[in-house]
Amino acid sequence: MARSRAATAPERHGWRGLAQRPWWPWVGRGVAAAFFAVVAALIFRQARTVDWPAVLQALRALPVGVLAGAGALALLSHFTYGTFDWVGRHCTGHGLPRRTTLGIAMTSYAFTLNLGSLIGGVGVRYRLYARRGVDPGTIGQVVGTSILTNWVGYLLLMAALPWLWQPPALAGWAATPWQLRAGGALLGCLAVAYGVLCALRSGRALTLRGHAFPLPRWPVALWQVAVSALNWMLMGAALYTVLQGAVPYPSALAAVMLGAVAGLVLRVPAGLGVLEAVGVALLTTPTLGQEQVLAALLAYRALYYFVPLVLAGLAFGVAELRWRRADGAAPQATPEF
């Protein structure tokens, strides 16, 4: 019977047929490995040309007030990202207090930036929500809503950025302004389409292959786009502050946004080296050397990535200790942040 079914089953052609070949996964892995090797070689080559003593000197020359201002913008950005989970709370109705939801999102965000989405966005978030009685299905919906919120604002900004910024030629290649604007318009249409979908669904969940995805009403969808765009703009403002206005703000914003995508594609934890390579390529000018740019990028990484990770690690560790003590004394008790 199994043999006759296999004999009568139609053979798939095209891309679907290729995807079923046993060697196809190795092709994808080989392409990804080659891409990673090329970028790693470029980063290594760039690192060899850097005057590291000059970078250290530029770091030491950064005024304390500039670092404090950039740190405040970084903190405000992390707080803004934390409100993304309020959308998931609104859609799922899990009932945790807003303060607790904000603390969970901010803690997991710091882990996500430095250790990847699997550990931070999923692992830490799941642990913190599950400890407070939220079921796995609801946690998944909250995580998905947060990810969606993060990128709808990104898409909208990418539509506006080509009207404000023209990238320098890289390796002899440069796109014309109309090409960049057309590509940005296509990305912006995705954000608009999401808002239209939320308006048409009027708060009803979208079901795909038996899985329900909660959608907010259109006012909340507009808030998602606005708060996401604000978060990316705050990230760009933090880098712009560290650069002390040596480049236009749209250039700093572009470096942050393109560096984030490059790090995501390459799967490098915290985008180590990737953000710096993208930033040096985009921000170095005849009047602003790569040593100064690299010093600013390293300061930005310390303020936006590493300092929040230390604080999030302390908060997570304290919460774990309190839970262990509560489990020993009264298993039903769950401590708050």
Coordinates of C-alpha atoms in Angstrom, one line a residue:
M1 CA 0.0 0.0 0.0
A2 CA 2.8 2.4 1.0
R3 CA 4.6 1.5 -2.2
S4 CA 1.6 2.1 -4.4
R5 CA 1.0 5.5 -2.8
A6 CA 4.6 6.5 -3.4
A7 CA 4.4 5.4 -7.0
T8 CA 1.2 7.4 -7.6
A9 CA 2.3 10.5 -5.7
P10 CA 3.0 13.4 -8.1
E11 CA 6.6 14.4 -8.4
R12 CA 7.2 18.0 -7.5
H13 CA 9.1 20.2 -9.8
G14 CA 10.6 23.7 -9.5
W15 CA 11.6 25.2 -6.1
R16 CA 9.5 22.8 -4.1
G17 CA 11.1 19.9 -5.7
L18 CA 14.6 21.3 -5.0
A19 CA 13.7 21.9 -1.4
Q20 CA 12.9 18.2 -1.0
R21 CA 16.3 17.1 -2.2
P22 CA 18.6 15.7 0.5
W23 CA 21.5 18.0 -0.6
W24 CA 19.4 21.2 -0.6
P25 CA 19.9 22.1 3.1
W26 CA 23.6 21.9 2.6
V27 CA 23.4 24.4 -0.3
G28 CA 21.7 26.9 2.0
R29 CA 24.2 26.3 4.7
G30 CA 27.0 26.7 2.3
V31 CA 25.7 30.0 0.9
A32 CA 25.2 31.3 4.5
A33 CA 28.7 30.2 5.5
A34 CA 30.3 31.8 2.4
F35 CA 28.4 35.1 3.1
F36 CA 29.6 35.0 6.8
A37 CA 33.2 34.3 5.7
V38 CA 33.2 37.2 3.3
V39 CA 31.9 39.6 5.9
A40 CA 34.2 38.3 8.5
A41 CA 37.2 38.7 6.2
L42 CA 36.1 42.3 5.5
I43 CA 35.8 43.0 9.2
F44 CA 39.2 41.5 9.9
R45 CA 40.8 43.4 7.0
Q46 CA 39.3 46.6 8.3
A47 CA 40.4 45.9 11.9
R48 CA 44.0 45.5 10.7
T49 CA 44.0 49.0 9.2
V50 CA 42.6 50.7 12.3
D51 CA 45.0 52.8 14.4
W52 CA 43.8 51.3 17.7
P53 CA 45.9 53.7 19.9
A54 CA 44.2 56.6 18.2
V55 CA 40.8 54.9 18.8
L56 CA 41.6 54.6 22.5
Q57 CA 42.7 58.2 22.6
A58 CA 39.4 59.3 20.9
L59 CA 37.4 57.3 23.4
R60 CA 39.2 59.0 26.3
A61 CA 38.5 62.4 24.7
L62 CA 34.7 61.9 24.7
P63 CA 33.2 64.4 27.2
V64 CA 31.4 63.1 30.2
G65 CA 28.4 65.2 29.3
V66 CA 28.2 63.6 25.9
L67 CA 28.3 60.1 27.3
A68 CA 25.7 61.0 29.9
G69 CA 23.4 62.4 27.2
A70 CA 23.8 59.3 25.0
G71 CA 23.2 57.1 28.1
A72 CA 20.0 58.9 28.9
L73 CA 18.8 58.4 25.3
A74 CA 19.7 54.7 25.4
L75 CA 17.7 54.3 28.6
L76 CA 14.8 56.1 27.1
S77 CA 15.0 53.8 24.1
H78 CA 15.0 50.7 26.3
F79 CA 12.0 52.1 28.1
T80 CA 10.2 52.7 24.8
Y81 CA 10.9 49.2 23.7
G82 CA 9.5 47.9 26.9
T83 CA 6.1 49.4 26.1
F84 CA 6.0 47.0 23.0
D85 CA 4.8 44.3 25.4
W86 CA 1.9 46.5 26.4
V87 CA 0.4 45.8 23.0
G88 CA 0.7 42.1 23.6
R89 CA -0.9 42.6 27.0
H90 CA -3.8 44.6 25.3
C91 CA -4.3 41.9 22.6
T92 CA -4.1 38.8 24.9
G93 CA -5.5 40.3 28.1
H94 CA -3.0 38.3 30.2
G95 CA -3.7 40.6 33.2
L96 CA -0.2 41.2 34.5
P97 CA 0.3 44.8 35.8
R98 CA 1.8 47.3 33.3
R99 CA 4.9 47.8 35.5
T100 CA 5.6 44.1 35.6
T101 CA 5.1 43.8 31.8
L102 CA 7.4 46.7 31.2
G103 CA 10.1 45.2 33.5
I104 CA 9.9 41.8 31.7
A105 CA 10.2 43.4 28.2
M106 CA 13.1 45.7 29.2
T107 CA 15.0 42.8 30.8
S108 CA 14.5 40.4 27.9
Y109 CA 15.5 43.2 25.4
A110 CA 18.9 43.6 26.9
F111 CA 19.5 39.9 26.7
T112 CA 18.2 39.8 23.1
L113 CA 20.6 42.6 22.0
N114 CA 23.6 40.8 23.4
L115 CA 22.8 37.1 23.3
G116 CA 20.3 36.8 20.4
S117 CA 16.6 36.5 20.1
L118 CA 16.4 32.8 21.1
I119 CA 17.8 33.5 24.5
G120 CA 16.4 37.0 25.2
G121 CA 13.3 37.3 23.2
V122 CA 12.1 33.8 23.8
G123 CA 14.1 32.2 26.7
V124 CA 14.2 35.0 29.2
R125 CA 10.7 36.3 28.3
Y126 CA 9.3 32.8 28.6
R127 CA 10.9 32.3 32.0
L128 CA 9.7 35.7 33.4
Y129 CA 6.2 35.4 32.1
A130 CA 5.8 31.7 33.0
R131 CA 6.9 32.3 36.5
R132 CA 3.9 34.7 36.8
G133 CA 1.4 32.2 35.6
V134 CA 1.1 33.2 31.9
D135 CA 0.5 30.2 29.7
P136 CA 2.9 29.3 26.8
G137 CA 0.4 30.2 24.0
T138 CA -0.1 33.7 25.4
I139 CA 3.6 34.2 25.8
G140 CA 4.1 33.3 22.2
Q141 CA 1.5 35.8 21.1
V142 CA 3.1 38.5 23.3
V143 CA 6.6 37.7 21.8
G144 CA 5.2 37.7 18.2
T145 CA 3.4 41.0 18.8
S146 CA 6.5 42.6 20.2
I147 CA 8.6 41.5 17.2
L148 CA 5.9 42.8 14.8
T149 CA 5.8 46.2 16.6
N150 CA 9.6 46.5 16.4
W151 CA 9.7 46.1 12.6
V152 CA 6.6 48.0 11.4
G153 CA 8.1 51.3 12.6
Y154 CA 11.4 50.2 11.0
L155 CA 9.7 49.7 7.6
L156 CA 8.1 53.2 7.8
L157 CA 11.4 54.8 8.6
M158 CA 13.1 53.0 5.8
A159 CA 10.5 54.6 3.5
A160 CA 11.4 58.1 4.7
L161 CA 15.2 57.7 5.1
P162 CA 16.1 57.8 1.3
W163 CA 14.5 61.3 1.1
L164 CA 16.8 62.5 3.9
W165 CA 20.0 60.6 3.3
Q166 CA 22.1 59.4 0.4
P167 CA 24.6 56.5 1.2
P168 CA 28.2 56.8 0.1
A169 CA 29.5 54.6 -2.7
L170 CA 30.7 51.3 -1.2
A171 CA 33.3 49.2 -3.2
G172 CA 32.5 51.2 -6.3
W173 CA 28.8 50.6 -6.1
A174 CA 26.1 53.2 -5.5
A175 CA 22.4 53.4 -6.0
T176 CA 20.6 56.3 -7.5
P177 CA 18.2 58.3 -5.3
W178 CA 15.1 57.1 -7.2
Q179 CA 16.1 53.5 -6.7
L180 CA 16.5 54.0 -3.0
R181 CA 13.2 55.8 -2.7
A182 CA 11.4 53.2 -4.7
G183 CA 12.7 50.4 -2.5
G184 CA 11.9 52.4 0.6
A185 CA 8.3 53.0 -0.7
L186 CA 7.9 49.2 -1.1
L187 CA 8.9 48.7 2.5
G188 CA 6.7 51.5 3.7
C189 CA 3.7 49.8 1.9
L190 CA 4.1 46.8 4.2
A191 CA 3.6 49.0 7.3
V192 CA 0.6 50.7 5.6
A193 CA -0.8 47.2 4.7
Y194 CA -0.5 46.2 8.4
G195 CA -2.5 49.2 9.5
V196 CA -5.2 48.5 6.8
L197 CA -5.4 44.9 7.8
C198 CA -6.0 45.9 11.5
A199 CA -8.7 48.3 10.4
L200 CA -10.4 45.7 8.3
R201 CA -10.2 43.0 11.0
S202 CA -11.6 45.4 13.7
G203 CA -9.8 43.6 16.5
R204 CA -10.6 40.0 15.3
A205 CA -7.7 37.6 15.3
L206 CA -6.1 36.4 12.1
T207 CA -6.1 32.6 11.6
L208 CA -3.4 31.0 9.5
R209 CA -3.1 27.2 9.3
G210 CA -5.0 26.7 12.5
H211 CA -3.0 29.3 14.5
A212 CA -4.7 32.5 15.7
F213 CA -2.7 35.7 15.7
P214 CA -4.3 38.5 17.7
L215 CA -4.6 41.9 15.9
P216 CA -5.3 45.2 17.6
R217 CA -7.7 47.8 16.3
W218 CA -6.4 50.4 14.0
P219 CA -5.7 53.1 16.7
V220 CA -3.4 50.6 18.5
A221 CA -1.8 49.6 15.2
L222 CA -1.0 53.3 14.6
W223 CA 0.5 53.5 18.1
Q224 CA 2.6 50.5 17.3
V225 CA 4.1 52.1 14.2
A226 CA 4.6 55.4 16.0
V227 CA 6.3 54.0 19.2
S228 CA 8.5 51.6 17.1
A229 CA 9.6 54.5 14.9
L230 CA 10.3 56.5 18.0
N231 CA 12.5 53.7 19.4
W232 CA 14.6 53.5 16.3
M233 CA 14.9 57.3 16.2
L234 CA 16.1 57.3 19.8
M235 CA 18.8 54.7 18.9
G236 CA 20.0 56.9 16.1
A237 CA 19.9 59.9 18.4
A238 CA 22.1 58.1 21.0
L239 CA 24.7 57.4 18.3
Y240 CA 24.4 61.0 16.9
T241 CA 25.0 62.3 20.4
V242 CA 28.2 60.3 20.8
L243 CA 29.4 61.5 17.4
Q244 CA 28.9 65.0 18.8
G245 CA 27.0 66.2 15.6
A246 CA 30.0 65.4 13.3
V247 CA 27.6 63.8 10.8
P248 CA 24.0 64.6 10.0
Y249 CA 21.4 62.8 12.1
P250 CA 20.0 60.8 9.2
S251 CA 23.4 59.3 8.6
A252 CA 23.6 58.1 12.3
L253 CA 20.1 56.7 12.0
A254 CA 21.0 54.9 8.8
A255 CA 24.1 53.3 10.4
V256 CA 22.0 52.0 13.3
M257 CA 19.2 50.7 11.2
L258 CA 21.4 49.0 8.5
G259 CA 23.8 47.7 11.2
A260 CA 20.9 46.0 13.0
V261 CA 19.7 44.2 9.9
A262 CA 23.3 43.2 8.9
G263 CA 23.8 41.7 12.4
L264 CA 20.4 39.9 12.2
V265 CA 21.3 38.4 8.8
L266 CA 24.7 37.2 10.0
R267 CA 23.4 35.9 13.3
V268 CA 26.3 37.4 15.2
P269 CA 25.6 37.9 18.9
A270 CA 25.2 41.6 19.6
G271 CA 26.2 42.3 16.0
L272 CA 29.8 42.3 17.3
G273 CA 32.0 43.8 14.6
V274 CA 29.1 44.1 12.2
L275 CA 27.7 47.3 13.5
E276 CA 31.2 48.8 13.7
A277 CA 32.0 47.7 10.1
V278 CA 28.7 49.2 8.8
G279 CA 29.2 52.4 10.8
V280 CA 32.7 53.0 9.7
A281 CA 31.8 52.4 6.0
L282 CA 28.8 54.8 6.2
L283 CA 30.0 57.5 8.5
T284 CA 33.7 58.0 7.7
T285 CA 34.3 61.3 5.9
P286 CA 37.4 63.3 4.9
T287 CA 36.8 65.4 8.1
L288 CA 35.9 62.5 10.3
G289 CA 38.4 59.7 10.4
Q290 CA 37.6 56.0 11.0
E291 CA 39.3 56.1 14.4
Q292 CA 36.8 58.8 15.6
V293 CA 33.9 56.9 14.1
L294 CA 35.0 53.6 15.7
A295 CA 35.5 55.2 19.1
A296 CA 31.9 56.6 18.9
L297 CA 30.5 53.3 17.9
L298 CA 32.3 51.5 20.7
A299 CA 31.0 54.0 23.2
Y300 CA 27.5 53.6 21.8
R301 CA 27.8 49.8 22.1
A302 CA 28.9 50.1 25.7
L303 CA 26.0 52.4 26.6
Y304 CA 23.3 50.7 24.6
Y305 CA 24.3 47.1 24.8
F306 CA 26.6 46.2 27.6
V307 CA 25.5 48.5 30.5
P308 CA 21.8 47.4 30.1
L309 CA 22.9 43.8 30.0
V310 CA 24.7 44.2 33.3
L311 CA 21.6 45.8 34.8
A312 CA 19.2 43.2 33.3
G313 CA 21.5 40.4 34.5
L314 CA 21.4 41.7 38.1
A315 CA 17.6 42.1 37.9
F316 CA 17.1 38.6 36.5
G317 CA 19.5 37.1 39.1
V318 CA 17.7 38.9 42.0
A319 CA 14.3 37.7 40.7
E320 CA 15.6 34.1 40.5
L321 CA 17.0 34.2 44.0
R322 CA 13.7 35.5 45.3
W323 CA 11.8 32.8 43.4
R324 CA 14.0 30.1 44.9
R325 CA 13.4 31.4 48.4
A326 CA 9.7 31.7 47.8
D327 CA 9.6 28.2 46.4
G328 CA 11.2 26.9 49.5
A329 CA 8.9 28.7 51.8
A330 CA 5.6 28.8 49.9
P331 CA 5.5 27.2 46.4
Q332 CA 2.4 29.3 45.4
A333 CA 4.1 32.7 46.0
T334 CA 5.6 34.5 43.0
P335 CA 7.7 37.7 43.7
E336 CA 7.3 40.8 41.6
F337 CA 10.1 42.8 40.0

